[in-house]
Coordinates of C-alpha atoms in Angstrom, one line a residue:
Chain U
M1 CA 0.0 0.0 0.0
T2 CA 2.7 2.5 1.0
E3 CA 4.8 1.8 -2.0
H4 CA 1.8 2.2 -4.3
L5 CA 0.7 5.4 -2.6
Y6 CA 4.2 6.8 -2.8
K7 CA 4.4 6.1 -6.5
Y8 CA 0.9 7.5 -7.0
I9 CA 2.0 10.7 -5.4
L10 CA 5.0 10.9 -7.6
G11 CA 2.8 10.4 -10.6
I12 CA 0.9 13.5 -9.7
A13 CA 3.6 15.7 -8.3
D14 CA 6.2 14.9 -11.0
N15 CA 4.0 16.5 -13.6
S16 CA 3.8 19.7 -11.7
L17 CA 7.5 19.6 -10.9
I18 CA 8.7 19.1 -14.5
L19 CA 6.2 21.6 -15.9
G20 CA 7.1 24.1 -13.2
Q21 CA 10.8 23.6 -14.1
R22 CA 10.0 24.2 -17.8
L23 CA 8.1 27.4 -17.0
G24 CA 10.9 28.5 -14.8
E25 CA 13.2 28.5 -17.8
L26 CA 11.1 31.3 -19.3
C27 CA 11.4 33.8 -16.5
G28 CA 12.5 37.1 -17.9
H29 CA 12.1 36.0 -21.5
G30 CA 8.3 36.3 -22.1
P31 CA 6.6 38.2 -24.9
N32 CA 5.6 40.9 -22.6
L33 CA 5.8 41.7 -18.9
E34 CA 2.3 40.6 -18.0
T35 CA 2.7 37.2 -19.6
D36 CA 6.1 36.8 -18.0
I37 CA 4.6 37.4 -14.6
A38 CA 1.8 35.0 -15.3
C39 CA 4.0 32.2 -16.5
T40 CA 6.3 32.6 -13.4
N41 CA 3.3 32.6 -11.3
I42 CA 2.0 29.4 -12.7
S43 CA 5.4 27.9 -12.2
L44 CA 5.3 29.1 -8.6
D45 CA 1.9 27.6 -8.0
L46 CA 2.9 24.2 -9.4
L47 CA 6.1 24.1 -7.4
G48 CA 4.2 25.0 -4.3
Q49 CA 1.9 22.1 -4.9
V50 CA 4.9 19.8 -5.4
R51 CA 6.1 20.7 -2.0
S52 CA 2.8 19.7 -0.4
Y53 CA 2.8 16.4 -2.3
F54 CA 6.4 15.5 -1.5
Q55 CA 6.2 16.5 2.1
Y56 CA 3.4 14.0 2.4
A57 CA 5.3 11.4 0.4
A58 CA 8.3 11.9 2.7
K59 CA 6.0 11.4 5.7
I60 CA 4.5 8.1 4.5
T61 CA 7.8 6.5 3.4
G62 CA 9.4 7.5 6.7
D63 CA 12.8 6.5 5.4
G64 CA 14.5 9.8 6.4
R65 CA 14.3 11.4 2.9
D66 CA 12.8 14.9 2.7
E67 CA 10.9 16.7 0.0
D68 CA 14.2 17.8 -1.7
D69 CA 15.6 14.3 -1.7
I70 CA 12.4 13.1 -3.4
A71 CA 12.4 16.0 -5.9
M72 CA 16.0 16.0 -6.7
M73 CA 17.8 12.8 -5.9
R74 CA 16.0 10.2 -8.0
K75 CA 17.3 8.6 -11.1
E76 CA 15.6 9.6 -14.4
R77 CA 13.8 6.2 -14.6
E78 CA 12.2 6.9 -11.3
Y79 CA 10.4 10.1 -12.4
L80 CA 6.8 9.3 -13.3
N81 CA 5.6 12.4 -15.1
V82 CA 3.9 12.3 -18.5
L83 CA 5.9 13.1 -21.6
L84 CA 3.8 16.2 -22.3
V85 CA 5.2 18.3 -19.5
E86 CA 8.9 17.7 -20.5
Q87 CA 8.4 19.0 -24.1
P88 CA 10.5 22.0 -24.7
N89 CA 9.6 25.7 -24.8
T90 CA 9.9 25.8 -28.6
D91 CA 8.0 29.1 -28.8
F92 CA 5.1 30.8 -27.0
A93 CA 2.6 28.7 -29.0
Y94 CA 4.1 25.5 -27.8
V95 CA 4.3 26.8 -24.2
M96 CA 0.6 27.8 -24.2
A97 CA -0.6 24.7 -26.1
R98 CA 1.3 22.4 -23.6
Q99 CA -0.1 24.4 -20.7
F100 CA -3.6 24.2 -22.0
L101 CA -3.5 20.5 -22.7
F102 CA -2.2 20.0 -19.2
D103 CA -4.4 22.4 -17.4
I104 CA -7.7 21.1 -18.6
H105 CA -6.7 17.6 -17.5
H106 CA -5.2 18.9 -14.2
F107 CA -8.5 20.7 -13.3
L108 CA -10.7 17.6 -14.0
F109 CA -8.2 15.4 -12.2
L110 CA -8.2 17.6 -9.1
Q111 CA -12.0 17.8 -9.1
E112 CA -12.0 14.0 -8.6
L113 CA -9.0 13.9 -6.3
Q114 CA -10.9 16.1 -3.9
K115 CA -13.1 13.1 -3.3
S116 CA -10.2 10.8 -2.4
K117 CA -10.5 8.6 0.7
D118 CA -7.0 9.8 1.5
L119 CA -7.7 13.0 3.4
T120 CA -4.3 14.6 2.8
L121 CA -4.6 14.1 -0.9
S122 CA -8.1 15.5 -0.9
A123 CA -7.0 18.5 1.1
I124 CA -4.1 19.2 -1.2
A125 CA -6.5 18.9 -4.2
N126 CA -8.9 21.2 -2.6
K127 CA -6.2 23.8 -2.2
C128 CA -4.7 23.4 -5.6
I129 CA -7.9 23.5 -7.6
K130 CA -8.3 27.2 -7.0
E131 CA -4.9 27.9 -8.6
V132 CA -5.5 25.5 -11.4
S133 CA -8.8 27.0 -12.3
Y134 CA -6.9 30.2 -12.9
H135 CA -4.3 28.4 -15.0
Q136 CA -6.8 26.8 -17.2
R137 CA -8.5 30.2 -17.8
F138 CA -5.2 31.8 -18.6
S139 CA -4.1 29.2 -21.1
S140 CA -7.6 28.8 -22.7
D141 CA -7.7 32.6 -23.2
W142 CA -4.3 32.5 -24.9
I143 CA -5.3 29.6 -27.1
K144 CA -8.2 31.7 -28.3
R145 CA -6.1 34.8 -28.9
L146 CA -3.4 32.9 -30.8
G147 CA -5.8 30.8 -32.8
D148 CA -8.1 33.6 -33.7
G149 CA -5.5 36.3 -33.7
T150 CA -3.4 36.7 -36.9
E151 CA -2.6 34.3 -39.6
V152 CA 0.9 33.8 -38.2
S153 CA -0.3 33.1 -34.7
H154 CA -3.0 30.7 -36.0
D155 CA -0.4 28.7 -37.9
K156 CA 2.1 28.6 -35.1
V157 CA -0.4 27.4 -32.5
Q158 CA -1.9 24.9 -34.9
T159 CA 1.6 23.5 -35.5
A160 CA 2.1 23.3 -31.8
F161 CA -1.1 21.4 -31.2
N162 CA -0.3 19.0 -34.1
D163 CA 3.0 18.2 -32.4
L164 CA 1.7 18.0 -28.9
W165 CA -1.5 16.2 -29.4
P166 CA 0.1 12.7 -29.5
Y167 CA 1.1 13.3 -25.8
T168 CA -2.5 13.8 -24.6
D169 CA -3.5 10.1 -24.4
E170 CA -0.8 9.3 -21.9
L171 CA -2.6 11.6 -19.4
F172 CA -5.2 8.8 -19.1
H173 CA -2.8 5.8 -18.9
Q174 CA -2.8 4.0 -15.6
N175 CA 0.3 2.3 -14.2
E176 CA 0.3 -0.3 -11.5
A177 CA 0.2 2.3 -8.7
D178 CA -2.7 4.1 -10.3
K179 CA -4.7 0.9 -10.6
A180 CA -4.0 -0.1 -7.0
M181 CA -4.9 3.3 -5.7
I182 CA -8.1 3.5 -7.7
M183 CA -9.1 0.1 -6.1
E184 CA -8.5 1.6 -2.7
G185 CA -10.7 4.6 -3.4
V186 CA -7.6 6.8 -3.0
G187 CA -6.7 7.4 -6.7
V188 CA -8.7 8.9 -9.5
D189 CA -10.0 6.8 -12.3
T190 CA -9.1 9.2 -15.1
A191 CA -11.1 7.2 -17.6
I192 CA -14.3 8.7 -16.3
F193 CA -13.4 12.2 -17.5
K194 CA -11.6 11.3 -20.7
D195 CA -14.5 12.2 -22.9
T196 CA -15.1 15.4 -21.0
Y197 CA -11.4 16.3 -21.4
Y198 CA -11.5 15.9 -25.2
Q199 CA -14.8 17.7 -25.4
R200 CA -13.4 20.7 -23.5
L201 CA -10.4 20.8 -25.8
K202 CA -12.6 20.7 -28.8
H203 CA -14.8 23.5 -27.4
I204 CA -11.9 25.9 -27.0
L205 CA -10.2 24.8 -30.2
D206 CA -13.4 25.4 -32.1
E207 CA -13.7 28.9 -30.6
A208 CA -10.1 29.5 -31.5
T209 CA -10.8 28.5 -35.1
L210 CA -8.3 25.6 -34.8
D211 CA -8.5 22.1 -36.0
I212 CA -8.3 19.0 -33.8
P213 CA -5.2 17.2 -35.0
E214 CA -5.9 13.9 -36.7
T215 CA -3.6 11.7 -34.7
K216 CA -3.8 8.0 -34.8
Y217 CA -0.7 7.3 -32.9
F218 CA 0.1 8.4 -29.4
Q219 CA 3.2 8.6 -27.3
K220 CA 3.7 7.0 -24.0
G221 CA 6.4 6.0 -21.5
G222 CA 6.7 8.8 -18.9
K223 CA 4.3 7.1 -16.5
E224 CA 6.6 4.1 -16.5
G225 CA 9.7 6.2 -16.1
I226 CA 10.7 6.0 -19.8
H227 CA 11.2 9.6 -20.8
S228 CA 12.1 11.7 -23.9
E229 CA 15.7 12.8 -24.6
H230 CA 14.8 16.2 -23.1
M231 CA 14.4 14.7 -19.6
G232 CA 18.1 14.2 -18.8
Y233 CA 18.8 17.9 -19.4
I234 CA 15.9 19.0 -17.3
L235 CA 17.2 16.9 -14.4
N236 CA 20.7 18.2 -15.0
D237 CA 19.5 21.6 -14.0
L238 CA 17.0 20.5 -11.3
Q239 CA 19.6 18.2 -9.6
Y240 CA 22.7 20.3 -10.2
M241 CA 23.2 21.6 -6.7
Q242 CA 22.1 18.5 -4.8
R243 CA 24.4 16.3 -6.9
T244 CA 27.4 18.7 -6.8
Y245 CA 27.1 19.4 -3.1
P246 CA 25.4 16.3 -1.6
D247 CA 24.1 16.2 2.0
M248 CA 24.2 19.9 2.7
E249 CA 21.5 22.3 4.0
W250 CA 20.5 25.3 1.9
Chain Q
M1 CA 2.4 81.8 -22.5
S2 CA 4.6 84.7 -21.8
E3 CA 7.9 84.3 -20.1
E4 CA 6.6 86.0 -17.1
Q5 CA 3.7 83.6 -16.8
I6 CA 6.0 80.7 -17.1
K7 CA 8.3 82.1 -14.4
N8 CA 5.3 82.6 -12.2
L9 CA 4.2 79.0 -12.7
E10 CA 7.7 77.8 -12.0
E11 CA 7.9 79.7 -8.8
R12 CA 4.5 78.3 -7.7
F13 CA 5.7 74.8 -8.6
E14 CA 9.0 75.1 -6.7
A15 CA 7.0 76.5 -3.7
R16 CA 4.7 73.4 -3.7
I17 CA 7.7 71.1 -3.7
A18 CA 9.2 73.1 -0.8
R19 CA 6.0 72.6 1.1
D20 CA 6.3 68.9 0.5
E21 CA 3.2 68.8 -1.7
K22 CA 2.9 66.0 -4.2
I23 CA 3.0 66.8 -7.9
E24 CA 0.4 64.8 -9.8
P25 CA 0.5 63.8 -13.5
K26 CA -2.1 66.4 -14.6
D27 CA -0.4 69.3 -12.7
W28 CA 1.7 71.8 -14.6
M29 CA 5.4 70.9 -14.3
P30 CA 8.5 72.3 -15.9
E31 CA 9.6 70.3 -18.9
K32 CA 12.9 69.6 -17.3
Y33 CA 11.2 68.1 -14.3
R34 CA 9.2 65.8 -16.6
Q35 CA 12.2 64.7 -18.6
T36 CA 14.3 64.1 -15.5
H37 CA 11.6 62.0 -14.0
I38 CA 11.1 60.0 -17.2
R39 CA 14.8 59.4 -17.3
Q40 CA 15.0 58.3 -13.6
I41 CA 11.8 56.3 -13.4
S42 CA 12.3 54.4 -16.7
Q43 CA 15.9 53.7 -15.7
H44 CA 14.6 52.3 -12.5
A45 CA 12.0 50.2 -14.3
H46 CA 14.6 48.9 -16.7
S47 CA 16.8 47.9 -13.8
E48 CA 14.0 45.8 -12.4
I49 CA 13.4 44.0 -15.7
V50 CA 17.1 43.4 -16.6
G51 CA 17.7 42.4 -13.0
M52 CA 15.3 39.5 -13.5
L53 CA 17.9 37.9 -15.8
P54 CA 20.9 37.2 -13.5
E55 CA 18.5 35.9 -10.8
G56 CA 16.3 34.0 -13.2
N57 CA 19.5 32.2 -14.2
W58 CA 19.3 30.2 -11.0
I59 CA 15.6 29.3 -10.9
T60 CA 16.0 25.9 -12.6
R61 CA 19.0 25.2 -10.4
A62 CA 18.0 26.4 -7.0
P63 CA 19.3 23.9 -4.4
S64 CA 15.9 23.1 -2.7
L65 CA 12.2 23.4 -3.5
R66 CA 11.9 26.0 -0.8
R67 CA 14.6 28.2 -2.3
K68 CA 13.3 27.6 -5.8
V69 CA 9.8 28.8 -4.8
A70 CA 11.2 31.8 -2.9
L71 CA 13.4 32.8 -5.9
L72 CA 10.5 32.5 -8.3
A73 CA 8.4 34.7 -6.0
K74 CA 11.3 37.2 -5.8
V75 CA 11.9 37.5 -9.5
Q76 CA 8.1 37.8 -10.0
D77 CA 8.2 40.7 -7.5
E78 CA 10.9 42.4 -9.6
A79 CA 8.7 42.1 -12.7
G80 CA 5.8 43.6 -10.7
H81 CA 8.0 46.5 -9.7
G82 CA 8.9 47.0 -13.3
L83 CA 5.2 47.1 -14.1
Y84 CA 4.3 49.8 -11.5
L85 CA 7.3 51.9 -12.5
Y86 CA 6.5 51.7 -16.2
S87 CA 3.0 52.7 -15.4
A88 CA 4.1 55.6 -13.2
C89 CA 6.4 56.7 -16.0
E90 CA 3.6 56.5 -18.5
T91 CA 1.7 59.1 -16.6
L92 CA 4.4 61.6 -17.7
G93 CA 3.4 61.1 -21.4
I94 CA 5.8 58.3 -22.6
S95 CA 4.6 54.9 -23.7
R96 CA 6.0 51.6 -22.5
E97 CA 7.0 50.8 -26.1
E98 CA 9.0 54.0 -26.3
M99 CA 10.7 53.2 -23.1
Y100 CA 11.6 49.6 -24.3
D101 CA 12.9 51.1 -27.5
Q102 CA 15.2 53.4 -25.4
L103 CA 16.4 50.4 -23.5
H104 CA 17.0 48.3 -26.5
T105 CA 18.8 51.0 -28.4
G106 CA 21.0 51.8 -25.4
K107 CA 19.6 55.3 -25.1
A108 CA 18.3 54.5 -21.6
K109 CA 20.4 53.0 -18.9
Y110 CA 19.8 50.4 -16.2
S111 CA 21.7 49.6 -13.1
S112 CA 25.1 48.4 -14.1
I113 CA 25.2 45.8 -11.3
F114 CA 23.2 43.5 -13.5
N115 CA 26.0 43.3 -16.0
Y116 CA 27.8 41.0 -13.6
P117 CA 27.3 37.2 -13.9
T118 CA 25.7 35.0 -11.3
I119 CA 28.0 32.0 -11.3
T120 CA 27.2 30.3 -8.0
W121 CA 24.1 29.8 -5.8
A122 CA 25.8 32.2 -3.2
D123 CA 25.5 35.0 -5.8
I124 CA 21.7 34.8 -5.3
G125 CA 22.3 35.4 -1.6
A126 CA 24.8 38.1 -2.2
I127 CA 22.4 39.9 -4.6
G128 CA 19.6 39.9 -2.1
W129 CA 21.8 41.0 0.7
L130 CA 24.1 43.5 -1.0
V131 CA 22.4 44.6 -4.2
D132 CA 18.9 44.9 -2.7
G133 CA 20.5 46.4 0.4
A134 CA 22.1 49.1 -1.6
A135 CA 18.9 49.6 -3.6
I136 CA 16.9 50.1 -0.4
I137 CA 19.3 52.8 0.7
N138 CA 18.8 54.5 -2.6
Q139 CA 15.1 54.0 -2.7
V140 CA 13.7 54.6 0.8
P141 CA 14.1 58.4 0.5
L142 CA 12.1 58.2 -2.8
C143 CA 9.0 57.2 -0.8
N144 CA 8.8 60.9 -0.1
T145 CA 9.8 62.2 -3.4
S146 CA 7.8 65.0 -5.0
F147 CA 6.2 63.1 -7.9
G148 CA 3.1 61.4 -6.5
P149 CA 3.0 58.2 -8.7
Y150 CA 6.7 57.5 -8.2
A151 CA 6.5 58.1 -4.5
R152 CA 3.5 55.7 -4.1
A153 CA 5.1 53.0 -6.3
M154 CA 8.2 53.2 -4.1
V155 CA 6.3 52.6 -0.9
R156 CA 5.4 49.2 -2.2
V157 CA 8.7 48.5 -3.9
C158 CA 10.6 49.2 -0.7
K159 CA 8.5 46.9 1.4
E160 CA 9.2 44.1 -1.0
E161 CA 12.8 44.9 -1.4
S162 CA 13.3 44.8 2.3
F163 CA 11.9 41.4 2.4
H164 CA 14.2 40.3 -0.4
Q165 CA 17.2 41.7 1.4
R166 CA 16.4 39.6 4.5
Q167 CA 15.8 36.6 2.3
G168 CA 19.2 37.1 0.6
Y169 CA 20.9 37.5 4.0
E170 CA 19.3 34.3 5.2
I171 CA 20.7 32.5 2.2
M172 CA 24.2 33.8 3.2
L173 CA 23.6 32.9 6.8
K174 CA 22.7 29.3 5.9
L175 CA 25.9 29.0 3.7
C176 CA 28.1 30.5 6.4
K177 CA 26.7 28.1 9.0
G178 CA 27.1 25.2 6.6
T179 CA 30.1 23.2 5.5
P180 CA 33.5 24.9 4.8
E181 CA 32.8 24.5 1.1
Q182 CA 29.5 26.5 1.5
K183 CA 31.2 29.2 3.5
E184 CA 33.9 29.5 0.9
M185 CA 31.1 29.9 -1.7
A186 CA 29.7 32.8 0.4
Q187 CA 33.1 34.5 0.8
D188 CA 33.7 34.2 -2.9
A189 CA 30.3 35.8 -3.7
L190 CA 31.1 38.7 -1.2
N191 CA 34.5 39.2 -2.9
R192 CA 32.9 39.5 -6.3
W193 CA 29.8 41.6 -5.4
W194 CA 31.2 44.0 -2.8
W195 CA 32.8 46.6 -5.0
P196 CA 30.1 46.6 -7.7
S197 CA 27.6 47.1 -4.9
L198 CA 29.4 50.2 -3.7
M199 CA 29.5 51.4 -7.3
M200 CA 25.7 51.0 -7.4
L201 CA 25.3 54.1 -5.3
G202 CA 26.6 56.2 -8.1
P203 CA 29.7 58.2 -9.0
T204 CA 31.3 60.3 -6.3
D205 CA 29.6 63.6 -5.6
A206 CA 32.2 65.6 -7.4
E207 CA 31.4 63.6 -10.6
S208 CA 27.7 63.3 -10.2
V209 CA 26.0 65.6 -12.8
H210 CA 22.4 65.3 -11.7
T211 CA 22.7 65.6 -7.9
E212 CA 22.1 69.3 -7.3
Q213 CA 18.9 69.5 -9.3
S214 CA 17.6 66.1 -8.0
M215 CA 18.1 67.2 -4.4
K216 CA 16.0 70.3 -5.1
W217 CA 13.1 68.2 -6.5
K218 CA 13.5 65.6 -3.7
L219 CA 14.4 62.9 -6.2
K220 CA 17.4 62.7 -4.0
R221 CA 17.7 63.5 -0.3
K222 CA 21.3 62.5 0.3
T223 CA 24.3 62.6 -2.0
N224 CA 25.8 59.4 -3.5
D225 CA 28.8 59.5 -1.1
E226 CA 26.5 59.9 1.9
L227 CA 24.4 56.9 0.8
R228 CA 27.6 54.9 0.1
Q229 CA 28.9 55.5 3.6
Q230 CA 25.5 54.6 5.1
F231 CA 25.5 51.3 3.1
I232 CA 29.1 50.4 4.3
D233 CA 28.3 51.3 7.9
Q234 CA 25.3 49.1 7.8
T235 CA 26.7 46.2 5.9
V236 CA 30.1 45.6 7.5
P237 CA 28.7 44.5 10.9
Q238 CA 26.4 42.1 8.9
A239 CA 29.4 40.5 7.3
D240 CA 31.0 40.2 10.7
I241 CA 28.0 38.2 11.9
L242 CA 28.3 36.0 8.9
G243 CA 32.0 35.5 9.7
I244 CA 33.1 36.4 6.2
K245 CA 35.5 39.2 5.3
V246 CA 34.8 42.3 3.3
P247 CA 37.5 42.4 0.5
D248 CA 38.9 45.8 1.4
Q249 CA 42.3 46.0 3.2
D250 CA 41.7 49.7 4.0
L251 CA 38.4 49.1 5.7
K252 CA 38.6 50.3 9.3
W253 CA 36.3 51.8 11.9
N254 CA 37.1 55.5 12.4
E255 CA 36.1 56.4 15.9
E256 CA 36.4 60.1 15.3
R257 CA 34.1 60.2 12.2
G258 CA 31.8 57.5 13.6
H259 CA 32.0 55.8 10.2
Y260 CA 34.1 53.2 8.5
D261 CA 37.0 54.4 6.3
F262 CA 37.3 52.4 3.1
G263 CA 39.6 51.9 0.2
D264 CA 39.5 53.4 -3.3
I265 CA 36.8 52.3 -5.7
D266 CA 37.9 51.3 -9.1
W267 CA 36.0 54.0 -11.1
D268 CA 37.6 52.8 -14.3
E269 CA 35.7 49.5 -13.9
F270 CA 32.5 51.4 -13.1
W271 CA 32.7 53.5 -16.3
Q272 CA 33.7 50.5 -18.4
V273 CA 30.5 48.7 -17.3
V274 CA 28.4 51.8 -17.6
K275 CA 29.6 52.3 -21.2
G276 CA 28.5 48.8 -22.2
H277 CA 31.7 46.8 -21.7
G278 CA 31.0 44.8 -18.5
P279 CA 31.0 41.0 -18.4
C280 CA 27.4 40.6 -19.4
N281 CA 26.2 43.8 -21.0
K282 CA 25.9 42.3 -24.4
E283 CA 24.1 39.1 -23.1
R284 CA 21.6 41.1 -21.1
M285 CA 20.7 43.3 -24.0
K286 CA 20.5 40.3 -26.3
A287 CA 18.2 38.5 -23.9
R288 CA 15.9 41.6 -23.6
V289 CA 15.8 42.4 -27.3
G290 CA 15.4 38.7 -28.2
A291 CA 12.4 38.3 -25.9
W292 CA 10.8 41.4 -27.3
E293 CA 11.4 40.4 -30.9
R294 CA 10.3 36.8 -30.4
G295 CA 7.2 38.1 -28.7
E296 CA 6.1 40.4 -31.5
W297 CA 3.8 37.9 -33.2
V298 CA 2.3 37.1 -29.8
R299 CA 1.5 40.7 -29.1
D300 CA 0.2 41.2 -32.6
A301 CA -2.1 38.2 -32.1
A302 CA -3.5 39.6 -28.8
L303 CA -4.2 42.9 -30.4
A304 CA -5.8 41.4 -33.5
Y305 CA -8.0 39.2 -31.3
S306 CA -9.1 42.1 -29.1
E307 CA -9.9 44.2 -32.2
K308 CA -12.0 41.4 -33.6
R309 CA -13.9 41.1 -30.3
T310 CA -14.6 44.8 -30.1
K311 CA -15.9 44.7 -33.7
D312 CA -18.2 41.8 -32.8
K313 CA -19.6 43.7 -29.9
M314 CA -20.2 46.8 -32.1
N315 CA -21.9 44.7 -34.7
K316 CA -24.1 43.1 -32.1
A317 CA -25.0 46.5 -30.6
G318 CA -25.5 48.0 -34.1

């Protein structure tokens, strides 16, 4: 039970950790000051959430590791985030498309997690959902602006969606820990909102005058710890201090 | 307006400042007052924005989640300061785009300190402690400056800066109480940031071209040299608590003056950096200009979208 719960928490928190890290790369480089502040703020929210999850994970494992050990001292194969969140900040269209595809799922997921039998997880979900409701509004608005803005922005964001769409299906994959936690009434059965997820995407994409990409093949692996080539570089940054100066207090 | 009328207005204006009344954007003001404020406030705003870069450099590599979150929040505060200051400056009749253009073409300056690189985690501590510390000394008097929007923006900026400074000092404290390797990292950061921080308070009074006029308009309440002395007197005991050494062999408490005596500042280095030849001037400008240029299509899209929505509304109403 503990091992499954631990891995279940990693599966949730690693998404926020890696996406928070990606957004953190953008700080000071946004298209305008307001967007820069917003992206930094979303990163800040996500990393704040990560702290709550990992503090809980540290408590249940009770093996002396703290939130930072869990966040920064694992091997790449032990990170359980989906591939979507590790995709690079190619341009602002990719950043917003990635955010939007993630946020819509994140919101639906937290709605269900609030009902978890695990009171800590439901309390965290309850706190996070307020932030995520803002994230999804922010990214949805930008998808509409970019899609229905200029010809250039339309093409750019369509290209981003075409490239990122194959990563959406993995959001609904269930690994062993997910299945075990669903059985316990702790985890969220994501299958129940899969249709709603794609309907919501379609609704916004329609409004943004964008096409739903015709993808037959989807990518997977992250939830089993098999990541893209980008992941090692993200971890290089994330783990740099902890690896270079092990066992120190900061 | 006749010369006499202008003179009359100027006299009344100076009298208001002397009475410590706030000047508001719609009030009459001498053109020189307007230009001086545009120059100073925009320079201040640019410093906030460029300052995000050296600190942002450590967001992805912060050593713990707590530090990462705190650094993100801090850099976000700097962006927020930029935002109020640009807004305050816009009330003087210049657009944000014009101000960006002045920054990107090198016409407007920003604080030279941000042209130094952040090469270790301790640099993030040193920036908070020293750079924000020097900034506060410069900025606290501005909470009472004569131009209303600037004074009000500074009240908020100073509150947040003082929090940043404590946060920076706390990073240093943790390093100095840590392993010898961590303490060495802290000492190294102090060695590199000390002199540039002293330079931040501006050229010596003899060389400062704007001081006299700025004092009159309460854009300045103390001279650069007075502020520098205040910074040194305040900071040296803090370094003592940390147990690290200020890199100045001539630094010595002067009982008679009631101040620290200190060594010569390398003004050649200061002017080299001000003139664009510091270690990171080119990178900083490249990052700012690059972000602006890469963002053009995004801003165009937002504008086009908003115009379409306004048109829709008008069509519906019509």
